Tab-separated table of C-alpha atoms in Angstrom:
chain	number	residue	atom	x	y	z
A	1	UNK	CA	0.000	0.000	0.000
A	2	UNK	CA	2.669	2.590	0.918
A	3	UNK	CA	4.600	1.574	-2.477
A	4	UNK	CA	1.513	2.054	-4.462
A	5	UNK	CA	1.072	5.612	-2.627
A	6	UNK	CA	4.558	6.112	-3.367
A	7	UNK	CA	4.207	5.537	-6.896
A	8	UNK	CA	1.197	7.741	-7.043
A	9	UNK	CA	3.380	10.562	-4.933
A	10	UNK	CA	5.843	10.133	-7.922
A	11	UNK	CA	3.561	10.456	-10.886
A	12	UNK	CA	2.037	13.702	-9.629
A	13	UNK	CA	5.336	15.405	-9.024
A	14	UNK	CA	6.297	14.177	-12.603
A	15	UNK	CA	2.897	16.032	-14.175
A	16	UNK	CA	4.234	18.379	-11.833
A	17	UNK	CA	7.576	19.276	-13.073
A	18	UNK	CA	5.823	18.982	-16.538
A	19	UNK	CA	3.556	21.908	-15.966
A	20	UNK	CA	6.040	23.379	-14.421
A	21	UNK	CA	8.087	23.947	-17.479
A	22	UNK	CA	5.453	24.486	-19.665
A	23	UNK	CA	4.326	27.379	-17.636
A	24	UNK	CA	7.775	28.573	-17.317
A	25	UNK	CA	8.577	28.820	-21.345
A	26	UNK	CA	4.893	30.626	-21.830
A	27	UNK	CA	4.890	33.915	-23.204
A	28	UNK	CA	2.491	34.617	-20.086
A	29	UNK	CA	4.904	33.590	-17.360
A	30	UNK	CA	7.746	36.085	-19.083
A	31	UNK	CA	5.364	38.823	-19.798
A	32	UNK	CA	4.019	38.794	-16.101
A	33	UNK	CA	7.242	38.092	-14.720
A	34	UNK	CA	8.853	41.224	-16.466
A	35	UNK	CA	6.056	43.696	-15.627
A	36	UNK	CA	6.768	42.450	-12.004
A	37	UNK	CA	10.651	43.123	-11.710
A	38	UNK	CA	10.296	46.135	-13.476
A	39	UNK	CA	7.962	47.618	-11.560
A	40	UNK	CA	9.510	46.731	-8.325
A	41	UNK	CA	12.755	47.702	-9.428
A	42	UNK	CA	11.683	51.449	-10.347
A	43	UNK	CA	9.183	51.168	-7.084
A	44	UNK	CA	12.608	50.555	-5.363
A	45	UNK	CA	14.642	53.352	-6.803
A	46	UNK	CA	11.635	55.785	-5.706
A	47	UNK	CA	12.212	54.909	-2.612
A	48	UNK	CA	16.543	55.508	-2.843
A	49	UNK	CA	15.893	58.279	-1.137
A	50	UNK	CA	13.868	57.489	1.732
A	51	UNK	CA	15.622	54.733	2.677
A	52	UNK	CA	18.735	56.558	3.483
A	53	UNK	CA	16.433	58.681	6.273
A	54	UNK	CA	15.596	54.854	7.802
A	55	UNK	CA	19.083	55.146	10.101
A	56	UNK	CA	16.979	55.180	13.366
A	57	UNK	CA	14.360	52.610	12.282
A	58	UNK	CA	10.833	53.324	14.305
A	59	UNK	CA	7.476	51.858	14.109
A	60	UNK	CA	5.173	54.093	11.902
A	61	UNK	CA	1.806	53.310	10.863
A	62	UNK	CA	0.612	51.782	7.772
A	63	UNK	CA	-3.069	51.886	6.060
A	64	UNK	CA	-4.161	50.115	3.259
A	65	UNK	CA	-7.265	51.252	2.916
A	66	UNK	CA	-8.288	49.712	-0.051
A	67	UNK	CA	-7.688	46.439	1.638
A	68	UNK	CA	-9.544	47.942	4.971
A	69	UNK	CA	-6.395	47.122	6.775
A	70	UNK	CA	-4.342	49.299	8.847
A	71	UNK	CA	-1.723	48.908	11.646
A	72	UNK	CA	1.873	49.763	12.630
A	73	UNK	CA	4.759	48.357	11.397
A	74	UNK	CA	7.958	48.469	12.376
A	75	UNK	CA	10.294	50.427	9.646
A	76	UNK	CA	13.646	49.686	8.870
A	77	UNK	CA	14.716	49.399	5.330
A	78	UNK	CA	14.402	46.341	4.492
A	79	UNK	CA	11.055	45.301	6.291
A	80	UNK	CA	10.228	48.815	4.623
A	81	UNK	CA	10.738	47.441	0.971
A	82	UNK	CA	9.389	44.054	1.922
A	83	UNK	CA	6.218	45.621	2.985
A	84	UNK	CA	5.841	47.764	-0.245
A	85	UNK	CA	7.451	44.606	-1.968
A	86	UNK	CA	4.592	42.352	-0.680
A	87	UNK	CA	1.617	45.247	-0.590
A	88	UNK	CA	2.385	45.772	-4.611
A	89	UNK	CA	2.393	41.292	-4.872
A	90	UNK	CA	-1.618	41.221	-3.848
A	91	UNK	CA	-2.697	42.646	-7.179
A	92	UNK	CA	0.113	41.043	-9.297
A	93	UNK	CA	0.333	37.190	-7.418
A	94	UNK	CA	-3.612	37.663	-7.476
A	95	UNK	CA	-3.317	37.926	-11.433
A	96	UNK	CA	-0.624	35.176	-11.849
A	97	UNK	CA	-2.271	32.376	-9.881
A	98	UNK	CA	-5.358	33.354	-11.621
A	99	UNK	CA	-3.674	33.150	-15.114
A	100	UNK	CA	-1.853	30.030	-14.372
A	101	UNK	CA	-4.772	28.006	-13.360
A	102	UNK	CA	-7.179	29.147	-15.733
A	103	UNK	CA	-6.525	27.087	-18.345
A	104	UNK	CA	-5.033	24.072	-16.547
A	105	UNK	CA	-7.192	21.800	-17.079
A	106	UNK	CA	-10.001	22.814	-19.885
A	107	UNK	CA	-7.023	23.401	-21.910
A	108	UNK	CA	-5.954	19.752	-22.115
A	109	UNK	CA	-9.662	18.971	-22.684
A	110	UNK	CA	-10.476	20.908	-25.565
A	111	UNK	CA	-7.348	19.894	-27.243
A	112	UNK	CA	-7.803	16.063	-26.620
A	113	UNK	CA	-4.682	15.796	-24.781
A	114	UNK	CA	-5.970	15.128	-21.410
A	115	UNK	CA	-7.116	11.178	-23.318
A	116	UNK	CA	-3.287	10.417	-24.143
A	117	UNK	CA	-2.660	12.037	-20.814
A	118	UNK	CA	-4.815	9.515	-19.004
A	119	UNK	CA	-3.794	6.274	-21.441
A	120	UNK	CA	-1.015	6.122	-19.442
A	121	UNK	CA	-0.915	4.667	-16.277
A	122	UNK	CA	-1.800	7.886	-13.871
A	123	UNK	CA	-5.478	8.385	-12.289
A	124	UNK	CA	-7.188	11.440	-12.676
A	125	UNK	CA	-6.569	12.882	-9.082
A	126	UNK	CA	-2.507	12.552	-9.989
A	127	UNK	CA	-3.236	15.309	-13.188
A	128	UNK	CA	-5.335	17.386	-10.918
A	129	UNK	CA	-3.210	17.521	-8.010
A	130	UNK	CA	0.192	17.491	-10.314
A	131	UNK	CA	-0.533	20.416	-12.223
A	132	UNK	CA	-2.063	22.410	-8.809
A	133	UNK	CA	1.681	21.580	-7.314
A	134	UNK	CA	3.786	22.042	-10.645
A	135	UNK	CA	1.909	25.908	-11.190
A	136	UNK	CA	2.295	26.539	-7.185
A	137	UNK	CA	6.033	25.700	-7.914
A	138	UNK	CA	5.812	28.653	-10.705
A	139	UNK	CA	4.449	31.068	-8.245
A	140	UNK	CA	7.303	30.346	-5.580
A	141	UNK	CA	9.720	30.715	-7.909
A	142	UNK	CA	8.203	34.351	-8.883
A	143	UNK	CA	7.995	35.168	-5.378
A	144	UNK	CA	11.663	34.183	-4.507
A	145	UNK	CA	12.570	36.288	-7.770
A	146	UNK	CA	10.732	39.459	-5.933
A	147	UNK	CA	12.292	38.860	-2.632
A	148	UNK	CA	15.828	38.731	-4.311
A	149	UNK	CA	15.478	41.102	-6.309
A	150	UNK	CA	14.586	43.672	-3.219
A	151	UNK	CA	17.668	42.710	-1.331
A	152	UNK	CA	19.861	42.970	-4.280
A	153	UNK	CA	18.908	46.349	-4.584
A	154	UNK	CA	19.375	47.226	-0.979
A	155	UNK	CA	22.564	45.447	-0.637
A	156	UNK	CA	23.869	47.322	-3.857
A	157	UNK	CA	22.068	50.798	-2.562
A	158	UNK	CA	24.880	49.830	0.314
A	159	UNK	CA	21.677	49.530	3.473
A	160	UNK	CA	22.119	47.791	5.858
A	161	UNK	CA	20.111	44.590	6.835
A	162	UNK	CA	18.714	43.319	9.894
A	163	UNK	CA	18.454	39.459	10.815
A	164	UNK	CA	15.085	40.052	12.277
A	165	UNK	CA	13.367	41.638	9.278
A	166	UNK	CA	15.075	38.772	6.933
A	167	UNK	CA	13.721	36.202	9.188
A	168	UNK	CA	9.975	38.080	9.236
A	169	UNK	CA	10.345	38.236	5.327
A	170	UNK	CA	10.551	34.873	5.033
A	171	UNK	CA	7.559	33.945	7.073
A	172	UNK	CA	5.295	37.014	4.473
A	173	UNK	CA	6.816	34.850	1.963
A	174	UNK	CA	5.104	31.915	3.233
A	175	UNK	CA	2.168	33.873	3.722
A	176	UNK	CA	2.124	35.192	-0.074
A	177	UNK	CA	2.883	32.114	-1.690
A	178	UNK	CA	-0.288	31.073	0.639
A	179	UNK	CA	-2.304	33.955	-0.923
A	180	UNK	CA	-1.242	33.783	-4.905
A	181	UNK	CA	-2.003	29.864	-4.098
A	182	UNK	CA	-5.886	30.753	-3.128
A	183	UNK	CA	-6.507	32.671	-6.554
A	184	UNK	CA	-4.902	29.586	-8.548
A	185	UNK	CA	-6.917	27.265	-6.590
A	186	UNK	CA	-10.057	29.496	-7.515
A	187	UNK	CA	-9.043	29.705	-11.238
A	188	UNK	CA	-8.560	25.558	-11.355
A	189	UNK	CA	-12.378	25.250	-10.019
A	190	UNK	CA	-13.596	27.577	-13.438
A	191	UNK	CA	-11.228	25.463	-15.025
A	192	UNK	CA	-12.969	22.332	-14.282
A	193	UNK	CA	-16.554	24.319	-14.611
A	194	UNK	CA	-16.047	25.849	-18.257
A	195	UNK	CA	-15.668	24.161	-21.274
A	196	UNK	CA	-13.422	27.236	-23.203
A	197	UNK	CA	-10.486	28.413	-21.776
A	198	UNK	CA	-10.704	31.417	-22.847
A	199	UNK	CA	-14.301	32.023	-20.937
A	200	UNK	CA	-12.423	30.925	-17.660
A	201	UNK	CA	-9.266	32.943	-18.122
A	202	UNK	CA	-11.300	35.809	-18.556
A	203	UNK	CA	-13.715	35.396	-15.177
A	204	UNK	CA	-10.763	34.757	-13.587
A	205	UNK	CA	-8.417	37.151	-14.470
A	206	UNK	CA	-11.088	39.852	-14.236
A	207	UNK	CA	-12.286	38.198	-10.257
A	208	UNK	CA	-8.546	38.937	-9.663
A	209	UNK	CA	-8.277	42.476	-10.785
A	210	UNK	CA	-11.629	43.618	-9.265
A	211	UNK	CA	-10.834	41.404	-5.598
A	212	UNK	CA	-7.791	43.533	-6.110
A	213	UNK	CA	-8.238	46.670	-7.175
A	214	UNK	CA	-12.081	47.476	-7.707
A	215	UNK	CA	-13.894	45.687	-4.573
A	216	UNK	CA	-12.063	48.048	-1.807
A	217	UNK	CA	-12.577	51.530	-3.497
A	218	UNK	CA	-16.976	49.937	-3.895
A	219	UNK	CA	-17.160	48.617	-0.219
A	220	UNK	CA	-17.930	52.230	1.029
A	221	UNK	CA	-20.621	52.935	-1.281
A	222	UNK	CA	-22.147	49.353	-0.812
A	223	UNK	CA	-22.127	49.549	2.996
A	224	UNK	CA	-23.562	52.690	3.062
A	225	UNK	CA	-26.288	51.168	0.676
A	226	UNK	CA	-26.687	48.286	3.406
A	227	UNK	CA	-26.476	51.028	6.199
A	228	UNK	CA	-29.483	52.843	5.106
A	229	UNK	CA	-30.111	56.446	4.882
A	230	UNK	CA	-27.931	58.556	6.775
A	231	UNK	CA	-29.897	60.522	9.709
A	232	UNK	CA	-28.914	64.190	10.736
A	233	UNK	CA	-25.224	64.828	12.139
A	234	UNK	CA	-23.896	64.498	15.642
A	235	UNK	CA	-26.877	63.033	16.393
A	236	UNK	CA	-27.313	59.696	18.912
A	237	UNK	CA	-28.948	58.380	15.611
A	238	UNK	CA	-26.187	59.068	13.394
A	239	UNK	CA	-24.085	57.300	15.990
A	240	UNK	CA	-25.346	54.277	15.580
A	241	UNK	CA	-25.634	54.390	11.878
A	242	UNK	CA	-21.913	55.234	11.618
A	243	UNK	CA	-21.457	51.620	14.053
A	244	UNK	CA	-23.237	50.033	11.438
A	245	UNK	CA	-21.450	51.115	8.819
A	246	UNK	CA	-18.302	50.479	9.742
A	247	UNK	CA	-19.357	47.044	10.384
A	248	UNK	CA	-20.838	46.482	6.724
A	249	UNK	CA	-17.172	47.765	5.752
A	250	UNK	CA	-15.932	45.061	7.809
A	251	UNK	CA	-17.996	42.272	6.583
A	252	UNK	CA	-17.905	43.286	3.042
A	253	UNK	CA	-13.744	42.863	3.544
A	254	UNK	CA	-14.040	39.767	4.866
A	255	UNK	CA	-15.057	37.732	1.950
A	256	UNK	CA	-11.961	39.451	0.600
A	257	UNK	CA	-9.099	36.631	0.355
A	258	UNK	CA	-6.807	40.219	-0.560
A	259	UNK	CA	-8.345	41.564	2.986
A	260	UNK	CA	-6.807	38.703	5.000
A	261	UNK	CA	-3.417	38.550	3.292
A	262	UNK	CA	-2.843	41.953	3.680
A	263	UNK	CA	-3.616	41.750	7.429
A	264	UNK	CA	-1.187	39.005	8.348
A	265	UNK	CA	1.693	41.352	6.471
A	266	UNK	CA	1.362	43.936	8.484
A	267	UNK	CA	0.988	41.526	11.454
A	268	UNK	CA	4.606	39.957	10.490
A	269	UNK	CA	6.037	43.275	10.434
A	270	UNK	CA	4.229	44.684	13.364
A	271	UNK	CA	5.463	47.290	16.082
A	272	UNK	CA	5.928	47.815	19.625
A	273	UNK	CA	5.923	51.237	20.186
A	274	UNK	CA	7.350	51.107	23.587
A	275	UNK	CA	10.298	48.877	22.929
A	276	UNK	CA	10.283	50.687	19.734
A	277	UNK	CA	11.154	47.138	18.309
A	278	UNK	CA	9.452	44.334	16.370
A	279	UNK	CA	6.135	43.085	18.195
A	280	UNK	CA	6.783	39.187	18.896
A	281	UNK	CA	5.750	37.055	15.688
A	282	UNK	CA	4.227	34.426	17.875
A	283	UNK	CA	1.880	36.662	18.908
A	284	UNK	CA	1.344	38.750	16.433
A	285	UNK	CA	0.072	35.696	14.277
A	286	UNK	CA	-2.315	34.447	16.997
A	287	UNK	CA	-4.216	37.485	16.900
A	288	UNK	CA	-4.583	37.047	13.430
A	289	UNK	CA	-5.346	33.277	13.148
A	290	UNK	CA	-9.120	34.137	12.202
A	291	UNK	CA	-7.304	35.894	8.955
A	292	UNK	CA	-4.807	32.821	8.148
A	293	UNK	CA	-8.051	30.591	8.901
A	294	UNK	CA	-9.842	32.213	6.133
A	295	UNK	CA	-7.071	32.386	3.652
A	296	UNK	CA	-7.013	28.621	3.874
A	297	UNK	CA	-10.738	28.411	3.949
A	298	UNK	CA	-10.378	30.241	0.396
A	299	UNK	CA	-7.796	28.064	-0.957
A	300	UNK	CA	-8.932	24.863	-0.205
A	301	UNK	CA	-12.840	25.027	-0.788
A	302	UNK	CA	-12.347	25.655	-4.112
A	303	UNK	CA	-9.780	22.879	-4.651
A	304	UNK	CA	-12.175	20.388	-3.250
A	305	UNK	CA	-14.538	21.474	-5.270
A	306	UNK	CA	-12.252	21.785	-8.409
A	307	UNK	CA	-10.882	17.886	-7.634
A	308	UNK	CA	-14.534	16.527	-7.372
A	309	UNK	CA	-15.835	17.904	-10.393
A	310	UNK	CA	-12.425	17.019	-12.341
A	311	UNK	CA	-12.833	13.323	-10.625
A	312	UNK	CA	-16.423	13.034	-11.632
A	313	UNK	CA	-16.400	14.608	-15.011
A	314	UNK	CA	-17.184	12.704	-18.655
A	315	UNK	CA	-14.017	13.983	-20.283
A	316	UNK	CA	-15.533	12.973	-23.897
């Protein structure tokens, strides 16, 4: 039994490797890639300046209010650019996973390919699961190119780095790979539902880009739509209605998988202003386990609904 498991372990990380370096030749992966390091890198030299004034690092506050997140962080350079590096991932690691996974598995359908795929000796769950681990492969690798890249530059800008901040890094990284994983997992299920790959690249790309960019800059208007009409101001009336608004804001950003990852960055990189000093990691992740719970909750529902519909579905 734990041979045959083996040998089913094996076959998936072969598919695996396979989309892997399909995805990694596509004109897609290259295009995205680029637009990535080249935006960093002139977000980076923006920032030349402003890094130099980082000598006494402090904890400032941070507000990304499209993501209804805010909190302080504490600033030196590099958990600085890490931060900005990270912030500036949720719209492009939301597009990637999205692209990646849109066509993963319709693709192979429409083209017949998934039948020689499956004369050979590898069950259906091994092609699902293979290319889900071979693309989440593709999205680590983009992700270690980002956090290179913003070290490079620091180290050749001649700042200083800080053991503490390259150790908190490395847990966001974990935490973004986490996050670009959720929209791939989301564009495999639209994979498995449409027949044209072009219909679910399209709904998925575009769910990325308005999770990303649109949804925040609505939430206002729509809460205050759910709110009601606004009664007189400085009133006990208007009060309450301001209570309730806030808390349509805040369940509105909840179903936000760009909400929650946003939250546990500036959680990693949070600040003590006392000790003027990192906030401990341990804790600063336990008060954000509801947001790490729900970023899971995103990426495997739709996975497990993706694998039974793959598992159960006349391929013909």
């Amino acid at each position: 039994m734990d041979d045959e498991e083996g040998g089913q372990e094996m076959k998936a990380l072969n598919i695996a490797m396979k989309e892997l370096y399909v995805s990694i030749k596509s004109k897609r992966f290259a295009i995205l890639l680029s637009i990535y390091v080249l935006l960093l890198l002139l977000l980076s030299y923006s920032l030349r300046d402003n890094l130099s004034e980082l000598t006494s690092p402090a904890v400032e506050n941070l507000s990304m209010d499209l993501f209804g997140v805010s909190g302080e962080i504490f600033a030196t350079p590099l958990s600085t650019m890490l931060t900005l590096n990270f912030t500036f991932f949720t719209v492009i690691g939301a597009i990637l996973g999205a692209s990646l996974g849109a066509d993963a598995i319709n693709k192979e359908i429409e083209s017949g390919t998934i039948k020689t795929l499956l004369a050979h000796p590898v069950y259906r769950d091994e092609v699902i699961n293979g290319k889900f681990l071979g693309n989440a492969f593709v999205l680590a690798i983009t992700i270690t190119v980002g956090y290179v890249v913003t070290i490079a530059f620091l180290l050749i800008n001649g700042t200083p780095l800080d053991g503490d901040s390259i150790l908190r890094g490395f847990v966001a990284f974990i935490l973004t790979l986490l996050y670009s994983m959720v929209f791939l997992s989301i564009s495999m299920l639209f994979s498995t539902l449409l027949k044209k790959p072009e219909t679910s690249m399209l709904i998925s790309i575009g769910l990325a880009v308005f999770l990303t960019m649109i949804y925040g800059a609505v939430v206002s208007l729509i809460a205050q739509h759910l709110a009601g009409e606004m009664p007189p101001y400085e009133t006990p009336a208007f009060e309450m209605w301001e209570e309730n608004l806030k808390l349509w804001e805040q369940r509105l950003h909840f179903i936000n998988p760009a909400h929650h990852y946003a939250a546990l960055v500036i959680a990693v990189f949070a600040g003590d202003r006392i000790a003027n000093y990192y906030a401990p990691l341990g804790d600063s992740l336990i008060l954000m386990l509801d947001n790490l719970s729900m970023l899971l909750t995103f990426l495997l529902l739709p996975f497990a609904f993706a694998y039974a519909r793959f598992m159960t579905r006349d391929l013909r």
